[in-house]
mmCIF file of C-alpha atoms in Angstrom:
data_model
loop_
_atom_site.group_PDB
_atom_site.id
_atom_site.type_symbol
_atom_site.label_atom_id
_atom_site.label_comp_id
_atom_site.label_asym_id
_atom_site.label_seq_id
_atom_site.Cartn_x
_atom_site.Cartn_y
_atom_site.Cartn_z
ATOM 1 C CA UNK A 1 122.167 44.447 91.751
ATOM 2 C CA UNK A 2 125.825 45.156 92.830
ATOM 3 C CA UNK A 3 127.012 42.604 95.334
ATOM 4 C CA UNK A 4 128.203 43.289 99.036
ATOM 5 C CA UNK A 5 131.709 42.158 98.074
ATOM 6 C CA UNK A 6 131.716 44.147 94.808
ATOM 7 C CA UNK A 7 130.560 46.612 97.179
ATOM 8 C CA UNK A 8 133.180 46.792 99.436
ATOM 9 C CA UNK A 9 135.891 46.311 96.839
ATOM 10 C CA UNK A 10 134.541 49.205 95.278
ATOM 11 C CA UNK A 11 134.399 51.560 98.502
ATOM 12 C CA UNK A 12 138.006 50.570 99.298
ATOM 13 C CA UNK A 13 138.909 51.337 95.699
ATOM 14 C CA UNK A 14 137.685 54.915 95.627
ATOM 15 C CA UNK A 15 137.941 55.969 99.766
ATOM 16 C CA UNK A 16 133.991 58.094 99.098
ATOM 17 C CA UNK A 17 133.649 60.624 101.726
ATOM 18 C CA UNK A 18 129.943 59.741 101.615
ATOM 19 C CA UNK A 19 129.610 59.743 104.928
ATOM 20 C CA UNK A 20 130.870 62.976 105.189
ATOM 21 C CA UNK A 21 128.604 64.690 102.635
ATOM 22 C CA UNK A 22 125.424 62.871 104.030
ATOM 23 C CA UNK A 23 126.021 64.379 108.116
ATOM 24 C CA UNK A 24 126.913 67.971 106.100
ATOM 25 C CA UNK A 25 123.137 67.565 104.548
ATOM 26 C CA UNK A 26 121.446 66.579 107.420
ATOM 27 C CA UNK A 27 123.634 69.146 109.282
ATOM 28 C CA UNK A 28 122.263 72.254 106.934
ATOM 29 C CA UNK A 29 118.925 70.828 106.978
ATOM 30 C CA UNK A 30 118.724 71.374 110.445
ATOM 31 C CA UNK A 31 118.708 75.023 109.480
ATOM 32 C CA UNK A 32 116.330 75.388 106.873
ATOM 33 C CA UNK A 33 113.193 76.998 107.846
ATOM 34 C CA UNK A 34 109.719 75.769 106.150
ATOM 35 C CA UNK A 35 108.315 77.530 103.769
ATOM 36 C CA UNK A 36 111.421 78.846 102.771
ATOM 37 C CA UNK A 37 113.455 78.688 99.272
ATOM 38 C CA UNK A 38 110.476 77.178 97.238
ATOM 39 C CA UNK A 39 110.731 79.073 94.447
ATOM 40 C CA UNK A 40 114.493 78.114 93.794
ATOM 41 C CA UNK A 41 114.115 74.531 94.418
ATOM 42 C CA UNK A 42 111.423 75.224 91.655
ATOM 43 C CA UNK A 43 113.659 77.393 89.338
ATOM 44 C CA UNK A 44 116.269 74.415 89.355
ATOM 45 C CA UNK A 45 113.346 71.215 88.876
ATOM 46 C CA UNK A 46 112.277 73.169 85.590
ATOM 47 C CA UNK A 47 115.220 73.451 84.742
ATOM 48 C CA UNK A 48 116.457 69.488 84.903
ATOM 49 C CA UNK A 49 113.266 69.036 82.867
ATOM 50 C CA UNK A 50 114.462 71.263 79.678
ATOM 51 C CA UNK A 51 116.919 70.061 77.297
ATOM 52 C CA UNK A 52 119.066 73.256 78.208
ATOM 53 C CA UNK A 53 122.212 73.200 79.552
ATOM 54 C CA UNK A 54 123.502 70.142 81.075
ATOM 55 C CA UNK A 55 125.230 71.921 84.144
ATOM 56 C CA UNK A 56 123.610 74.889 86.072
ATOM 57 C CA UNK A 57 125.995 77.421 87.793
ATOM 58 C CA UNK A 58 124.314 79.095 91.365
ATOM 59 C CA UNK A 59 126.603 82.323 92.345
ATOM 60 C CA UNK A 60 126.031 84.166 95.940
ATOM 61 C CA UNK A 61 128.530 86.316 97.732
ATOM 62 C CA UNK A 62 128.786 84.931 101.830
ATOM 63 C CA UNK A 63 126.251 84.097 103.544
ATOM 64 C CA UNK A 64 122.978 84.211 101.314
ATOM 65 C CA UNK A 65 122.440 80.603 102.190
ATOM 66 C CA UNK A 66 124.042 78.434 99.233
ATOM 67 C CA UNK A 67 124.689 75.656 100.925
ATOM 68 C CA UNK A 68 121.447 75.413 102.500
ATOM 69 C CA UNK A 69 119.710 75.309 99.009
ATOM 70 C CA UNK A 70 121.818 72.540 97.928
ATOM 71 C CA UNK A 71 120.642 70.249 100.923
ATOM 72 C CA UNK A 72 117.261 71.194 100.611
ATOM 73 C CA UNK A 73 117.411 70.465 96.432
ATOM 74 C CA UNK A 74 119.335 67.091 97.184
ATOM 75 C CA UNK A 75 116.464 65.328 99.624
ATOM 76 C CA UNK A 76 113.793 67.045 97.725
ATOM 77 C CA UNK A 77 115.402 64.974 94.512
ATOM 78 C CA UNK A 78 116.440 62.059 96.389
ATOM 79 C CA UNK A 79 112.988 61.349 97.287
ATOM 80 C CA UNK A 80 112.194 61.410 93.604
ATOM 81 C CA UNK A 81 114.941 59.110 92.560
ATOM 82 C CA UNK A 82 116.355 61.765 90.944
ATOM 83 C CA UNK A 83 119.976 61.887 92.536
ATOM 84 C CA UNK A 84 123.552 60.597 91.221
ATOM 85 C CA UNK A 85 125.296 62.213 93.839
ATOM 86 C CA UNK A 86 126.239 64.934 95.618
ATOM 87 C CA UNK A 87 129.778 66.921 97.235
ATOM 88 C CA UNK A 88 129.682 69.405 99.738
ATOM 89 C CA UNK A 89 132.659 71.431 99.800
ATOM 90 C CA UNK A 90 134.463 72.985 103.047
ATOM 91 C CA UNK A 91 137.139 74.315 103.922
ATOM 92 C CA UNK A 92 137.708 73.669 107.324
ATOM 93 C CA UNK A 93 137.462 69.993 106.322
ATOM 94 C CA UNK A 94 140.583 68.760 104.642
ATOM 95 C CA UNK A 95 137.599 65.771 103.464
ATOM 96 C CA UNK A 96 135.358 67.773 102.368
ATOM 97 C CA UNK A 97 137.776 70.123 100.780
ATOM 98 C CA UNK A 98 140.107 67.500 98.066
ATOM 99 C CA UNK A 99 138.612 67.505 94.772
ATOM 100 C CA UNK A 100 140.253 64.007 94.964
ATOM 101 C CA UNK A 101 137.460 63.049 96.684
ATOM 102 C CA UNK A 102 134.964 65.346 95.518
ATOM 103 C CA UNK A 103 135.541 63.001 91.970
ATOM 104 C CA UNK A 104 135.255 59.989 94.136
ATOM 105 C CA UNK A 105 132.684 60.809 96.306
ATOM 106 C CA UNK A 106 130.585 61.075 92.634
ATOM 107 C CA UNK A 107 131.690 57.600 91.616
ATOM 108 C CA UNK A 108 130.389 55.879 94.542
ATOM 109 C CA UNK A 109 127.187 57.944 94.704
ATOM 110 C CA UNK A 110 126.618 56.930 91.157
ATOM 111 C CA UNK A 111 127.093 53.133 91.226
ATOM 112 C CA UNK A 112 124.606 53.560 93.347
ATOM 113 C CA UNK A 113 122.420 54.405 90.633
ATOM 114 C CA UNK A 114 122.988 52.451 88.164
ATOM 115 C CA UNK A 115 124.416 48.884 88.787
ATOM 116 C CA UNK A 116 125.500 48.897 85.077
ATOM 117 C CA UNK A 117 127.656 52.093 86.014
ATOM 118 C CA UNK A 118 128.838 50.223 88.714
ATOM 119 C CA UNK A 119 130.018 47.675 86.289
ATOM 120 C CA UNK A 120 131.900 49.672 84.325
ATOM 121 C CA UNK A 121 133.950 50.960 87.749
ATOM 122 C CA UNK A 122 134.632 47.525 88.632
ATOM 123 C CA UNK A 123 135.634 47.049 85.004
ATOM 124 C CA UNK A 124 138.238 50.276 85.224
ATOM 125 C CA UNK A 125 139.384 49.111 88.787
ATOM 126 C CA UNK A 126 140.345 45.745 87.329
ATOM 127 C CA UNK A 127 142.206 46.557 84.274
ATOM 128 C CA UNK A 128 144.524 48.936 86.112
ATOM 129 C CA UNK A 129 144.759 51.458 84.038
ATOM 130 C CA UNK A 130 143.466 54.409 86.737
ATOM 131 C CA UNK A 131 145.922 54.297 89.626
ATOM 132 C CA UNK A 132 143.892 56.581 91.962
ATOM 133 C CA UNK A 133 146.750 57.231 94.185
ATOM 134 C CA UNK A 134 148.414 58.920 91.220
ATOM 135 C CA UNK A 135 145.979 60.521 88.890
ATOM 136 C CA UNK A 136 145.024 64.167 88.614
ATOM 137 C CA UNK A 137 141.852 65.396 89.925
ATOM 138 C CA UNK A 138 140.973 66.207 86.208
ATOM 139 C CA UNK A 139 141.749 62.751 85.063
ATOM 140 C CA UNK A 140 139.670 61.504 87.479
ATOM 141 C CA UNK A 141 136.575 62.708 86.725
ATOM 142 C CA UNK A 142 137.389 61.985 82.863
ATOM 143 C CA UNK A 143 137.965 58.773 83.339
ATOM 144 C CA UNK A 144 135.511 57.515 86.305
ATOM 145 C CA UNK A 145 132.423 59.185 85.475
ATOM 146 C CA UNK A 146 132.744 61.496 82.064
ATOM 147 C CA UNK A 147 133.729 58.561 80.028
ATOM 148 C CA UNK A 148 131.757 55.569 81.853
ATOM 149 C CA UNK A 149 128.314 57.899 81.377
ATOM 150 C CA UNK A 150 129.111 58.309 77.803
ATOM 151 C CA UNK A 151 129.678 54.706 77.738
ATOM 152 C CA UNK A 152 126.757 54.467 79.234
ATOM 153 C CA UNK A 153 125.054 56.942 77.064
ATOM 154 C CA UNK A 154 126.002 55.058 74.030
ATOM 155 C CA UNK A 155 124.341 51.566 75.270
ATOM 156 C CA UNK A 156 121.318 53.567 76.104
ATOM 157 C CA UNK A 157 120.920 54.827 72.677
ATOM 158 C CA UNK A 158 121.445 51.631 71.080
ATOM 159 C CA UNK A 159 118.612 49.857 72.981
ATOM 160 C CA UNK A 160 116.577 53.346 71.962
ATOM 161 C CA UNK A 161 116.208 54.059 75.979
ATOM 162 C CA UNK A 162 115.626 57.186 77.601
ATOM 163 C CA UNK A 163 116.670 56.975 81.900
ATOM 164 C CA UNK A 164 114.876 59.401 83.570
ATOM 165 C CA UNK A 165 116.952 62.548 83.964
ATOM 166 C CA UNK A 166 119.543 62.102 87.392
ATOM 167 C CA UNK A 167 120.960 65.201 89.013
ATOM 168 C CA UNK A 168 124.949 65.443 90.415
ATOM 169 C CA UNK A 169 125.163 68.650 92.937
ATOM 170 C CA UNK A 170 128.675 70.398 93.719
ATOM 171 C CA UNK A 171 128.112 72.350 96.972
ATOM 172 C CA UNK A 172 130.414 75.696 97.653
ATOM 173 C CA UNK A 173 133.233 74.669 94.790
ATOM 174 C CA UNK A 174 134.881 77.829 95.862
ATOM 175 C CA UNK A 175 136.067 75.862 98.714
ATOM 176 C CA UNK A 176 137.515 72.588 97.489
ATOM 177 C CA UNK A 177 141.458 72.803 97.285
ATOM 178 C CA UNK A 178 143.827 74.869 96.252
ATOM 179 C CA UNK A 179 143.074 77.169 92.937
ATOM 180 C CA UNK A 180 145.143 74.915 90.329
ATOM 181 C CA UNK A 181 143.964 71.893 91.490
ATOM 182 C CA UNK A 182 139.892 73.512 91.130
ATOM 183 C CA UNK A 183 141.222 74.967 87.554
ATOM 184 C CA UNK A 184 141.215 71.083 86.153
ATOM 185 C CA UNK A 185 137.953 70.336 87.763
ATOM 186 C CA UNK A 186 136.426 73.608 86.273
ATOM 187 C CA UNK A 187 137.998 73.360 82.630
ATOM 188 C CA UNK A 188 136.066 69.884 82.374
ATOM 189 C CA UNK A 189 132.983 71.362 84.127
ATOM 190 C CA UNK A 190 133.235 74.121 81.634
ATOM 191 C CA UNK A 191 135.081 72.529 78.607
ATOM 192 C CA UNK A 192 133.221 69.089 78.921
ATOM 193 C CA UNK A 193 129.655 69.688 80.236
ATOM 194 C CA UNK A 194 128.069 69.289 76.565
ATOM 195 C CA UNK A 195 129.776 65.700 76.162
ATOM 196 C CA UNK A 196 127.523 64.728 79.037
ATOM 197 C CA UNK A 197 124.747 62.591 78.268
ATOM 198 C CA UNK A 198 121.626 64.584 77.856
ATOM 199 C CA UNK A 199 120.362 62.560 81.249
ATOM 200 C CA UNK A 200 122.489 63.998 83.272
ATOM 201 C CA UNK A 201 122.681 67.561 85.217
ATOM 202 C CA UNK A 202 125.148 69.417 87.078
ATOM 203 C CA UNK A 203 124.392 71.805 89.965
ATOM 204 C CA UNK A 204 127.754 73.772 91.248
ATOM 205 C CA UNK A 205 127.166 76.507 93.568
ATOM 206 C CA UNK A 206 129.744 78.962 94.190
ATOM 207 C CA UNK A 207 130.515 82.785 95.658
ATOM 208 C CA UNK A 208 131.724 84.252 92.313
ATOM 209 C CA UNK A 209 135.464 83.914 92.590
ATOM 210 C CA UNK A 210 137.712 84.844 89.878
ATOM 211 C CA UNK A 211 139.114 81.657 89.011
ATOM 212 C CA UNK A 212 135.463 80.231 88.295
ATOM 213 C CA UNK A 213 134.135 83.397 87.263
ATOM 214 C CA UNK A 214 136.529 83.100 84.268
ATOM 215 C CA UNK A 215 136.377 79.488 83.683
ATOM 216 C CA UNK A 216 132.265 80.011 83.577
ATOM 217 C CA UNK A 217 132.096 83.162 81.288
ATOM 218 C CA UNK A 218 134.781 81.191 78.766
ATOM 219 C CA UNK A 219 130.963 78.718 78.238
ATOM 220 C CA UNK A 220 127.728 79.170 76.973
ATOM 221 C CA UNK A 221 126.084 77.599 80.496
ATOM 222 C CA UNK A 222 123.359 79.104 82.434
ATOM 223 C CA UNK A 223 123.950 80.937 85.587
ATOM 224 C CA UNK A 224 121.519 81.949 88.211
ATOM 225 C CA UNK A 225 122.790 84.888 90.798
ATOM 226 C CA UNK A 226 121.185 84.058 94.458
ATOM 227 C CA UNK A 227 121.145 88.508 95.335
ATOM 228 C CA UNK A 228 120.371 88.918 98.802
ATOM 229 C CA UNK A 229 118.622 91.947 97.609
ATOM 230 C CA UNK A 230 116.091 89.931 95.514
ATOM 231 C CA UNK A 231 112.456 90.523 96.928
ATOM 232 C CA UNK A 232 112.395 86.569 97.437
ATOM 233 C CA UNK A 233 115.663 86.106 99.051
ATOM 234 C CA UNK A 234 113.786 88.396 101.415
ATOM 235 C CA UNK A 235 110.581 86.970 102.084
ATOM 236 C CA UNK A 236 112.621 83.593 103.040
ATOM 237 C CA UNK A 237 114.784 86.230 105.055
ATOM 238 C CA UNK A 238 111.716 87.296 106.580
ATOM 239 C CA UNK A 239 110.538 83.877 107.647
ATOM 240 C CA UNK A 240 112.956 82.798 109.326
ATOM 241 C CA UNK A 241 113.613 86.135 111.276
ATOM 242 C CA UNK A 242 109.622 85.388 112.683
ATOM 243 C CA UNK A 243 110.472 82.188 113.032
ATOM 244 C CA UNK A 244 112.993 82.364 115.407
ATOM 245 C CA UNK A 245 111.376 85.388 116.791
ATOM 246 C CA UNK A 246 108.205 83.121 118.112
ATOM 247 C CA UNK A 247 110.439 80.347 119.292
ATOM 248 C CA UNK A 248 112.354 83.250 121.291
ATOM 249 C CA UNK A 249 108.599 84.063 122.554
ATOM 250 C CA UNK A 250 108.815 87.914 121.708
ATOM 251 C CA UNK A 251 106.115 89.839 121.857
ATOM 252 C CA UNK A 252 103.420 88.689 119.179
ATOM 253 C CA UNK A 253 102.630 92.124 118.197
ATOM 254 C CA UNK A 254 105.813 93.152 117.726
ATOM 255 C CA UNK A 255 107.329 90.042 115.636
ATOM 256 C CA UNK A 256 106.250 91.210 112.266
ATOM 257 C CA UNK A 257 108.001 94.668 112.708
ATOM 258 C CA UNK A 258 111.106 93.390 114.570
ATOM 259 C CA UNK A 259 111.428 90.941 111.546
ATOM 260 C CA UNK A 260 111.226 93.338 108.646
ATOM 261 C CA UNK A 261 113.537 95.693 110.537
ATOM 262 C CA UNK A 262 115.916 92.542 110.744
ATOM 263 C CA UNK A 263 115.986 91.840 107.075
ATOM 264 C CA UNK A 264 116.419 95.253 106.167
ATOM 265 C CA UNK A 265 119.380 95.615 108.083
ATOM 266 C CA UNK A 266 120.723 92.229 106.931
ATOM 267 C CA UNK A 267 120.792 93.227 103.614
ATOM 268 C CA UNK A 268 119.699 89.748 102.602
ATOM 269 C CA UNK A 269 122.586 87.745 104.511
ATOM 270 C CA UNK A 270 121.140 85.215 106.211
ATOM 271 C CA UNK A 271 124.468 84.424 108.115
ATOM 272 C CA UNK A 272 124.101 88.283 109.604
ATOM 273 C CA UNK A 273 120.627 87.357 110.342
ATOM 274 C CA UNK A 274 122.030 84.126 112.783
ATOM 275 C CA UNK A 275 124.490 86.060 114.421
ATOM 276 C CA UNK A 276 122.139 89.400 114.813
ATOM 277 C CA UNK A 277 119.682 86.745 116.204
ATOM 278 C CA UNK A 278 121.921 84.969 118.580
ATOM 279 C CA UNK A 279 122.384 88.681 119.804
ATOM 280 C CA UNK A 280 118.786 89.882 120.142
ATOM 281 C CA UNK A 281 118.142 86.632 122.337
ATOM 282 C CA UNK A 282 119.478 88.766 125.348
ATOM 283 C CA UNK A 283 117.450 91.263 124.561
ATOM 284 C CA UNK A 284 114.218 93.277 125.032
ATOM 285 C CA UNK A 285 113.808 92.103 121.657
ATOM 286 C CA UNK A 286 111.936 95.329 120.936
ATOM 287 C CA UNK A 287 112.271 97.586 117.919
ATOM 288 C CA UNK A 288 114.419 99.840 119.769
ATOM 289 C CA UNK A 289 116.801 96.927 120.026
ATOM 290 C CA UNK A 290 116.661 95.569 116.317
ATOM 291 C CA UNK A 291 118.239 99.381 115.932
ATOM 292 C CA UNK A 292 121.172 98.954 117.682
ATOM 293 C CA UNK A 293 121.941 95.990 116.302
ATOM 294 C CA UNK A 294 124.956 96.684 113.615
ATOM 295 C CA UNK A 295 124.377 97.161 109.646
ATOM 296 C CA UNK A 296 126.958 94.731 107.548
ATOM 297 C CA UNK A 297 128.863 91.458 107.880
ATOM 298 C CA UNK A 298 132.107 93.087 109.433
ATOM 299 C CA UNK A 299 130.139 95.126 112.467
ATOM 300 C CA UNK A 300 127.776 92.486 113.219
ATOM 301 C CA UNK A 301 131.454 89.655 113.203
ATOM 302 C CA UNK A 302 133.129 93.114 115.231
ATOM 303 C CA UNK A 303 130.169 92.971 117.868
ATOM 304 C CA UNK A 304 129.910 89.322 118.053
ATOM 305 C CA UNK A 305 133.899 89.021 118.857
ATOM 306 C CA UNK A 306 133.348 92.111 121.395
ATOM 307 C CA UNK A 307 130.866 90.266 123.365
ATOM 308 C CA UNK A 308 132.947 86.857 123.081
ATOM 309 C CA UNK A 309 136.151 88.960 124.365
ATOM 310 C CA UNK A 310 134.107 90.741 127.072
ATOM 311 C CA UNK A 311 135.651 94.074 125.737
ATOM 312 C CA UNK A 312 139.132 92.734 126.945
ATOM 313 C CA UNK A 313 142.368 91.776 125.667
ATOM 314 C CA UNK A 314 142.813 87.313 125.886
ATOM 315 C CA UNK A 315 145.999 85.828 124.787
ATOM 316 C CA UNK A 316 144.290 82.317 125.145
ATOM 317 C CA UNK A 317 141.057 83.183 123.139
ATOM 318 C CA UNK A 318 143.190 84.683 120.416
ATOM 319 C CA UNK A 319 145.374 81.648 119.861
ATOM 320 C CA UNK A 320 142.089 79.349 120.321
ATOM 321 C CA UNK A 321 140.021 81.161 117.755
ATOM 322 C CA UNK A 322 143.557 82.162 115.450
ATOM 323 C CA UNK A 323 143.896 77.778 115.374
ATOM 324 C CA UNK A 324 140.381 76.914 114.521
ATOM 325 C CA UNK A 325 140.767 79.492 112.088
ATOM 326 C CA UNK A 326 144.287 77.694 110.420
ATOM 327 C CA UNK A 327 142.944 74.422 111.129
ATOM 328 C CA UNK A 328 142.390 71.952 108.414
ATOM 329 C CA UNK A 329 139.713 69.818 109.530
ATOM 330 C CA UNK A 330 137.510 69.963 112.836
ATOM 331 C CA UNK A 331 138.506 69.184 116.316
ATOM 332 C CA UNK A 332 137.811 68.069 119.891
ATOM 333 C CA UNK A 333 138.575 69.675 122.633
ATOM 334 C CA UNK A 334 141.335 67.451 123.614
ATOM 335 C CA UNK A 335 143.251 68.168 120.718
ATOM 336 C CA UNK A 336 143.469 71.637 121.821
ATOM 337 C CA UNK A 337 144.403 71.153 124.944
ATOM 338 C CA UNK A 338 147.406 69.188 122.954
ATOM 339 C CA UNK A 339 148.404 72.022 120.276
ATOM 340 C CA UNK A 340 147.637 75.242 122.754
ATOM 341 C CA UNK A 341 149.586 73.891 125.612
ATOM 342 C CA UNK A 342 146.469 74.449 128.066
ATOM 343 C CA UNK A 343 144.546 72.845 130.723
ATOM 344 C CA UNK A 344 141.344 71.394 129.631
ATOM 345 C CA UNK A 345 139.014 73.444 131.658
ATOM 346 C CA UNK A 346 140.666 76.235 129.920
ATOM 347 C CA UNK A 347 139.966 74.852 126.931
ATOM 348 C CA UNK A 348 135.921 74.745 127.577
ATOM 349 C CA UNK A 349 135.698 78.303 128.805
ATOM 350 C CA UNK A 350 136.979 78.973 125.537
ATOM 351 C CA UNK A 351 133.927 76.930 123.567
ATOM 352 C CA UNK A 352 131.633 78.448 126.220
ATOM 353 C CA UNK A 353 132.834 81.822 125.689
ATOM 354 C CA UNK A 354 132.422 81.349 121.444
ATOM 355 C CA UNK A 355 129.814 79.164 121.288
ATOM 356 C CA UNK A 356 128.337 81.701 119.241
ATOM 357 C CA UNK A 357 130.317 80.875 116.169
ATOM 358 C CA UNK A 358 130.627 77.668 116.325
ATOM 359 C CA UNK A 359 129.318 74.270 114.877
ATOM 360 C CA UNK A 360 129.416 71.387 116.547
ATOM 361 C CA UNK A 361 129.503 67.702 115.121
ATOM 362 C CA UNK A 362 128.089 64.394 116.869
ATOM 363 C CA UNK A 363 132.206 63.627 116.974
ATOM 364 C CA UNK A 364 132.911 66.217 119.614
ATOM 365 C CA UNK A 365 134.672 68.041 117.275
ATOM 366 C CA UNK A 366 134.087 71.811 116.244
ATOM 367 C CA UNK A 367 134.736 74.130 113.497
ATOM 368 C CA UNK A 368 133.280 78.019 113.005
ATOM 369 C CA UNK A 369 129.919 77.762 111.908
ATOM 370 C CA UNK A 370 130.330 79.842 108.459
ATOM 371 C CA UNK A 371 133.328 80.247 106.143
ATOM 372 C CA UNK A 372 133.033 84.382 106.615
ATOM 373 C CA UNK A 373 133.668 83.942 110.150
ATOM 374 C CA UNK A 374 137.591 82.860 109.571
ATOM 375 C CA UNK A 375 137.329 85.053 106.556
ATOM 376 C CA UNK A 376 136.786 87.726 109.023
ATOM 377 C CA UNK A 377 139.508 87.043 111.439
ATOM 378 C CA UNK A 378 142.640 86.001 108.688
ATOM 379 C CA UNK A 379 141.947 88.966 106.085
ATOM 380 C CA UNK A 380 144.063 91.839 106.640
ATOM 381 C CA UNK A 381 141.889 93.733 104.822
ATOM 382 C CA UNK A 382 139.149 94.238 107.343
ATOM 383 C CA UNK A 383 140.912 96.671 109.337
ATOM 384 C CA UNK A 384 139.464 95.737 112.319
ATOM 385 C CA UNK A 385 141.280 94.793 116.012
ATOM 386 C CA UNK A 386 140.274 91.007 115.737
ATOM 387 C CA UNK A 387 142.326 90.272 112.641
ATOM 388 C CA UNK A 388 144.627 86.672 113.420
ATOM 389 C CA UNK A 389 147.432 86.221 110.822
ATOM 390 C CA UNK A 390 147.157 82.563 109.450
ATOM 391 C CA UNK A 391 151.666 82.866 109.503
ATOM 392 C CA UNK A 392 151.632 83.748 113.224
ATOM 393 C CA UNK A 393 149.504 81.324 114.347
ATOM 394 C CA UNK A 394 151.060 78.508 111.941
ATOM 395 C CA UNK A 395 154.290 79.506 113.671
ATOM 396 C CA UNK A 396 153.250 79.526 117.470
ATOM 397 C CA UNK A 397 152.038 75.665 117.045
ATOM 398 C CA UNK A 398 153.929 72.303 116.000
ATOM 399 C CA UNK A 399 151.821 70.380 114.583
ATOM 400 C CA UNK A 400 151.243 67.021 115.934
#
């Protein structure tokens, strides 16, 4: 059993983002609808029990619900005492998009799983051979995770002991750091994953970004694609739609038909469903109202921002939304007052207008509810009137 003194020493040395990760898991689980994603959960649990590849890549496009699935998997496998650690990358949070924090957080989590692993970390710390402040994330992954696990495995083999399988979850790898740093992590996952002990499994989720696709294509690790049009995915989307319509007190006789129509328009994208349901709440909740909803993620965002802007230009709102898009971490209202040089009342009005696309934390900070919102606003390829050039916002704001 690790003493509180040793635990504090490891925490000060590694500076893990454990609390932020747990907060993100709680946030995602709060949006989970019972009865959904069970088919994929069973697939992952079956993979954990097999001798198949140590690493499984779950890929899917933006808005298909990968992070909620990851949170469900962590929560379920944790109850079975098989979670070694998890990290939920988030591009809007400096601490959660750091590949350095990804490694140190997983290492710190593993010490909870295994006292012998914790002792190996303490030995590494005492040796002074690993300078955490200077080592690259890939070197840290080797020194703090892979090599200690391999040493532990050798001891288990020598003792003729087979430990229970543990799972490490890395969610939204595409939101982790800059491509160069991410590439080094990818190289280890794709090149060295066979060196992992048989009792260690790693689940990685991400969008199919070019660098991730290229790295994993060079290995023979299994891949599961979460396709929006998959029948299981569409059934889950329908369950979510029905649950939301019941909460909205839609006409009972119409709920099934409305939910089916919504799912067809959503193309299986859960983020489309979220935005559409928010718009639907202020209608008569009829099948005709569903027919008036725009199809496609770009168009639903255009419709959403039309409502936010009240169908007229608003420079202050431009700057407010642009600041959220370029911010390196969630901010509170006081920070917006400072950076935008406006009153608190104006910031509050902006928040009230944009609530439908914001996610709020317990510490009174907020950011966009999904990375695709920021992508929509800052993508020069989208060709819509709400485009916000990141360089323009950065030039207008003095970061303090």
